[in-house]
Tab-separated table of C-alpha atoms in Angstrom:
chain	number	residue	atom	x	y	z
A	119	UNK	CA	76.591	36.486	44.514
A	120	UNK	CA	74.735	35.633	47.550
A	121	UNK	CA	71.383	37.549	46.874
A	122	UNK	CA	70.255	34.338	44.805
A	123	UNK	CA	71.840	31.771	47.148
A	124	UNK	CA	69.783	33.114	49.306
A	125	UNK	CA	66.681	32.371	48.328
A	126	UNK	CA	67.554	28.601	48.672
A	127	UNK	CA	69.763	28.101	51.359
A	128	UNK	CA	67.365	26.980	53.834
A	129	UNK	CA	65.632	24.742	51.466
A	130	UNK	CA	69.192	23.289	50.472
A	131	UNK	CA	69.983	23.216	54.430
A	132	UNK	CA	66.591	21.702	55.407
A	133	UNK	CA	68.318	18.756	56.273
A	134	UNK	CA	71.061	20.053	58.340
A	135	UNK	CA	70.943	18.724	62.332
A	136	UNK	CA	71.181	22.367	63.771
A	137	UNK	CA	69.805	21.370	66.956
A	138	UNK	CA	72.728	18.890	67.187
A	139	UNK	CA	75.394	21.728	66.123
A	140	UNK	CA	73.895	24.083	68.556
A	141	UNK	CA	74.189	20.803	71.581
A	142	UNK	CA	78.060	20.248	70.305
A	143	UNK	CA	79.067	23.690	70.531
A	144	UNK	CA	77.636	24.219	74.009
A	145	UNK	CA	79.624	21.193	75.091
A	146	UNK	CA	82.965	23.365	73.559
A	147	UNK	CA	82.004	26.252	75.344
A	148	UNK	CA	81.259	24.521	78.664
A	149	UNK	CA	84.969	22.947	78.922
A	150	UNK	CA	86.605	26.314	77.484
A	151	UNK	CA	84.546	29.311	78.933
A	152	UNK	CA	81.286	28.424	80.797
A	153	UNK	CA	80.755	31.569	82.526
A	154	UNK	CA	80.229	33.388	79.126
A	155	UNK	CA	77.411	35.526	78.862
A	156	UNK	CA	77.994	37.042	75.593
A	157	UNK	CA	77.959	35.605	71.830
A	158	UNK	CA	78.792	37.054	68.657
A	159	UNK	CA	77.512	34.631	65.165
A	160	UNK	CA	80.154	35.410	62.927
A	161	UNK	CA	78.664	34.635	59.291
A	162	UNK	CA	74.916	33.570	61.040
A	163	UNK	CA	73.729	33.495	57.612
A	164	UNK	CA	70.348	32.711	57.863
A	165	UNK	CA	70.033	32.753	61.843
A	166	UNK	CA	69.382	29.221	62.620
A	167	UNK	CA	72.018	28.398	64.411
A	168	UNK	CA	72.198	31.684	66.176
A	169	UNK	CA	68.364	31.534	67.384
A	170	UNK	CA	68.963	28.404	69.195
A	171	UNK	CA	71.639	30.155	71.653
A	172	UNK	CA	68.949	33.292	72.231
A	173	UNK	CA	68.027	31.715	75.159
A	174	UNK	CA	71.310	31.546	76.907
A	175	UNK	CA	72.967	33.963	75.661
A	176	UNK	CA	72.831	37.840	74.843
A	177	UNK	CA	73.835	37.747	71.302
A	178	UNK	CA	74.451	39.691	68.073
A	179	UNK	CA	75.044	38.285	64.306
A	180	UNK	CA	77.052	39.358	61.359
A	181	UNK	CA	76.745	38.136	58.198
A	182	UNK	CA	78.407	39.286	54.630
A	183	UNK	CA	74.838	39.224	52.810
A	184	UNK	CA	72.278	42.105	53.620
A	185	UNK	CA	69.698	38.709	51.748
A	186	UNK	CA	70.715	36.636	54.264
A	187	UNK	CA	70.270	38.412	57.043
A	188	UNK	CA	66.868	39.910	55.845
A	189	UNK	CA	65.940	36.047	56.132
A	190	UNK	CA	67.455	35.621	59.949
A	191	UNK	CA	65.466	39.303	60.920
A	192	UNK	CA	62.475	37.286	59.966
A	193	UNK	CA	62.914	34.337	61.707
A	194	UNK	CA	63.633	36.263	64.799
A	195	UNK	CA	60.730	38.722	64.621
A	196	UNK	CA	58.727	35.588	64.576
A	197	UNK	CA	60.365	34.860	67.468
A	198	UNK	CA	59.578	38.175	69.157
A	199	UNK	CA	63.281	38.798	69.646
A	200	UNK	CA	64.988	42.024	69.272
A	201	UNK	CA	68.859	40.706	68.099
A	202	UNK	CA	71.193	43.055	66.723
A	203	UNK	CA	72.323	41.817	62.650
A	204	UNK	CA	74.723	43.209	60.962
A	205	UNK	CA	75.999	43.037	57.683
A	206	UNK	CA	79.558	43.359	57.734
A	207	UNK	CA	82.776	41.416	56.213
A	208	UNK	CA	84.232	38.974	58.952
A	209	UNK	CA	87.906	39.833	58.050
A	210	UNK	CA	87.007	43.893	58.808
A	211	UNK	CA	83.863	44.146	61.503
A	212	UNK	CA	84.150	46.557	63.997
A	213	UNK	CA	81.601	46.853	67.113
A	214	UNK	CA	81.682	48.988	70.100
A	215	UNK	CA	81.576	46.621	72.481
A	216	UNK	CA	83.431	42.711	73.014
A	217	UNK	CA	81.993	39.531	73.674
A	218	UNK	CA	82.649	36.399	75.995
A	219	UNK	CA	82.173	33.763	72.896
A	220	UNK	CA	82.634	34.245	69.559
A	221	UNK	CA	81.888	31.375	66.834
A	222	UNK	CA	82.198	30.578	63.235
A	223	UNK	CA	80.454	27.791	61.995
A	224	UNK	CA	79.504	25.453	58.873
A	225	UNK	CA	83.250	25.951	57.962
A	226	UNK	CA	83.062	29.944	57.549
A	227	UNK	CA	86.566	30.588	58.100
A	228	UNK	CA	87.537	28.314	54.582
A	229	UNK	CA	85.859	30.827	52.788
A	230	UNK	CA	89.140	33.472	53.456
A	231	UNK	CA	91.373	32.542	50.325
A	232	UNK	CA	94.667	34.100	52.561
A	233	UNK	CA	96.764	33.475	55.135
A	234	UNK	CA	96.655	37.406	55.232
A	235	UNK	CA	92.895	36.913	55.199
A	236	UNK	CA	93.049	34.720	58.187
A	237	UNK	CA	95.583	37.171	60.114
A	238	UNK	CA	93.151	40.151	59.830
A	239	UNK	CA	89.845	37.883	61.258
A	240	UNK	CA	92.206	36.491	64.012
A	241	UNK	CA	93.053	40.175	65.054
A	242	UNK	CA	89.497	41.643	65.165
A	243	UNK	CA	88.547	38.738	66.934
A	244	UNK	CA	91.250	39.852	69.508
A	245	UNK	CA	89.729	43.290	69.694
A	246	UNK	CA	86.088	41.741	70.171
A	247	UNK	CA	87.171	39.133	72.851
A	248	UNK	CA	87.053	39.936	76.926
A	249	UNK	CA	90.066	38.638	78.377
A	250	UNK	CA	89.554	34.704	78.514
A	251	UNK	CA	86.928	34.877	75.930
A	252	UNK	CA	87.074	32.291	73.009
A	253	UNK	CA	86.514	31.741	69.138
A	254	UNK	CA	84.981	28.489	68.285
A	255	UNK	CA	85.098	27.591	64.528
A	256	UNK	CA	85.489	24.759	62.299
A	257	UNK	CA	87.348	23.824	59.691
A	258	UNK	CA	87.418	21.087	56.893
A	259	UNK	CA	90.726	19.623	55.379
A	260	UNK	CA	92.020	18.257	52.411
A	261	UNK	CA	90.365	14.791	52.940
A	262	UNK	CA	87.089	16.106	53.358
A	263	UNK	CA	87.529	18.176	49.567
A	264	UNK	CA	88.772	15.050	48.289
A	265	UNK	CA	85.962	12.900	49.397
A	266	UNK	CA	83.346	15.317	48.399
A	267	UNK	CA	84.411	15.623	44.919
A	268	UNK	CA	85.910	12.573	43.742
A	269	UNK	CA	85.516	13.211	40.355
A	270	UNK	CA	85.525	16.685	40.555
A	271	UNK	CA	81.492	16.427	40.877
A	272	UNK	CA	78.950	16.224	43.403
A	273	UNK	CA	75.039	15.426	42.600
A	274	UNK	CA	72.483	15.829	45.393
A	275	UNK	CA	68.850	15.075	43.974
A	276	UNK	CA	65.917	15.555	46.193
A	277	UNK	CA	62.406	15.925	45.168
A	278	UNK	CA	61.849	19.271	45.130
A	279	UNK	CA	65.895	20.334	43.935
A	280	UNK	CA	68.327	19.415	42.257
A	281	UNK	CA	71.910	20.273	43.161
A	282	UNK	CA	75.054	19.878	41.208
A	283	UNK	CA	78.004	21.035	42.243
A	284	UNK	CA	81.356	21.015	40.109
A	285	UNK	CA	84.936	21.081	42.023
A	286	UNK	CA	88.393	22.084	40.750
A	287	UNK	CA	91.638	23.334	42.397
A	288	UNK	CA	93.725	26.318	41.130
A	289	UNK	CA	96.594	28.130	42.856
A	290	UNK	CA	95.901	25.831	46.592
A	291	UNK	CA	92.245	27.347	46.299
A	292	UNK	CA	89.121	25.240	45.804
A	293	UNK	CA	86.911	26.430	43.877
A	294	UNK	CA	82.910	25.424	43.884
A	295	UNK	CA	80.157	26.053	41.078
A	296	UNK	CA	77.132	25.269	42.218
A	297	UNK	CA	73.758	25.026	40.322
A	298	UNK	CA	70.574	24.649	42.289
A	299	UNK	CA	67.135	23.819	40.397
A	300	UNK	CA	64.962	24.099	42.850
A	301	UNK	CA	60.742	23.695	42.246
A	302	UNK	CA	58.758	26.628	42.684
A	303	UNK	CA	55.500	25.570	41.988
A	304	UNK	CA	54.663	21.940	41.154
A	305	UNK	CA	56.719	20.756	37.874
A	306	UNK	CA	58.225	24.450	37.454
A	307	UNK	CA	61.777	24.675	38.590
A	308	UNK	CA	64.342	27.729	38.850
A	309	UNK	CA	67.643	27.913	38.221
A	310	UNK	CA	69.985	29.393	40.489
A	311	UNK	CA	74.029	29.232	40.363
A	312	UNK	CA	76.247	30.267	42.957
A	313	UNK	CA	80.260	30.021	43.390
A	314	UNK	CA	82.497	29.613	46.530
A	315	UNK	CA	85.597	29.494	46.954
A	316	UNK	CA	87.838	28.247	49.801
A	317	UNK	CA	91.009	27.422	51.341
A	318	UNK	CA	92.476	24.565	53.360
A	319	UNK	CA	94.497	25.940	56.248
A	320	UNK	CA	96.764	23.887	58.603
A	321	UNK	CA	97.067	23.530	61.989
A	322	UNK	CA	100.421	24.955	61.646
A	323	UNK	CA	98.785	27.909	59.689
A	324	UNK	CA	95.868	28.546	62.215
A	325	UNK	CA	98.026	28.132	64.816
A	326	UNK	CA	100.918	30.815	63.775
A	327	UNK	CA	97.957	33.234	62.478
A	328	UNK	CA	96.409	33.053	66.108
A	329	UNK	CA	99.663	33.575	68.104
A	330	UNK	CA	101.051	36.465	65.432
A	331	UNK	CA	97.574	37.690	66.451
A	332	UNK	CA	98.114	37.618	70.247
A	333	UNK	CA	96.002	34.605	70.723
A	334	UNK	CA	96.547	31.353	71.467
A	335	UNK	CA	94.624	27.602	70.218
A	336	UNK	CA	93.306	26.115	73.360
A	337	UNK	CA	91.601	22.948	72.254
A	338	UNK	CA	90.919	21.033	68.850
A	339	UNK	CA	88.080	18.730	68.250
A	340	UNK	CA	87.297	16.787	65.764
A	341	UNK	CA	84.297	15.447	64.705
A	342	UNK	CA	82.401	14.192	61.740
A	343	UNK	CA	78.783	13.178	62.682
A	344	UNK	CA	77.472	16.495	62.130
A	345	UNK	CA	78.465	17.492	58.296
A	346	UNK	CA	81.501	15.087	57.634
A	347	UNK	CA	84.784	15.179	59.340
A	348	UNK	CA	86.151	18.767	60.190
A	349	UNK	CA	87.869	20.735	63.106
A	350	UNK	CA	86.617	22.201	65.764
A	351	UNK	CA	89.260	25.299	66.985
A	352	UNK	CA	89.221	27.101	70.179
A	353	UNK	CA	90.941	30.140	70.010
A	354	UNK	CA	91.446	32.034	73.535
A	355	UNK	CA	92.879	35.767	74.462
């Protein structure tokens, strides 16, 4: 599924204000853990994100797709930096070693389709976290689904692609096909089609899953200038 996405996820992302995702979640670490050292990218995809901490951080990536991650290796050999990336499910990872922060971003964790699913990330997060470390991930609700897809359709048209993406809900799961016809050369375009799906959880949900975990939600943000409204969590051992 994700060897075609991707081959256009940074063209369909090229508008995304990473600089100003990397500047809010540095704020959330400073008033929850500002001593960390370490920082794990939990679904880096592509490595964007995850290049702009490089400089304060010592930090490693996972990512569910060997393609994506054969994109971030890039980036950061162009970089001249020698991060660790690793392609590994975020509900089963397993390191030797823990880590101060921990984050999950451009709502990763609404791509588990369980409360069960949600349990098992919240407890290997508990084995990867020094004591006082913290998970920072967001989270996007019902509104935001609703908003999106009014009609059940979204249509973003660009000059170089094409996206539409179609929108229905089955058993409390959302689920997302998404066509991309993206130009490869001038006036020759490719097809590519991709499906998500994902899961609105409560606060009441994240909040039991952490503490059945061992863990506890420090803060909640919200905020919606980045990628529409969504939830900031900070989870703490």
């Amino acid at each position: 599924m994700y060897r075609e996405f991707a081959k256009v996820y940074d063209k369909f992302m090229e508008f995304a204000d990473y600089d100003g995702w990397h500047n809010f979640v540095s704020y959330v670490i400073e008033g929850n853990n500002p001593g960390g050292k370490t920082l794990l990218d939990l679904g880096c995809g592509t490595g964007e994100v995850l290049k702009r901490f490089l400089e304060e951080y010592e930090c490693t990536g996972i990512d569910i797709s060997e393609d994506m991650l054969l994109v971030a290796r890039e980036k950061l050999n162009d970089l001249g930096k020698d991060v660790q990336l690793l392609c590994q499910d975020m509900r089963e990872f397993s390191l030797d070693r823990k880590y101060d922060i921990v984050i999950s971003l451009f709502d990763t964790v609404n791509h588990l389709v369980s409360i069960g699913d949600l349990e098992k990330l919240f407890e290997k997060i508990k084995i990867h976290l020094n004591t006082g470390g913290i998970y920072i991930f967001d989270v996007v609700d019902r509104n935001f689904m609703d908003e999106m897809f009014p009609d059940g359709f979204f249509i973003d048209q660009r000059d170089d692609m094409t996206v539409i993406w179609e929108h229905y809900l089955e058993d409390q799961l959302d689920y997302i096909e998404t066509t991309f016809f993206a130009e490869e050369q001038e006036g020759l375009y490719k097809k590519y089609k991709e499906e998500h799906i994902k899961k609105i959880f409560t606060h009441k949900e994240i909040q039991e899953a952490a503490e059945k975990s061992g863990l506890h939600v420090e803060n909640v943000y919200e905020e919606s200038s980045l990628a529409g409204e969504r939830f900031f969590y900070v989870i703490k051992k």
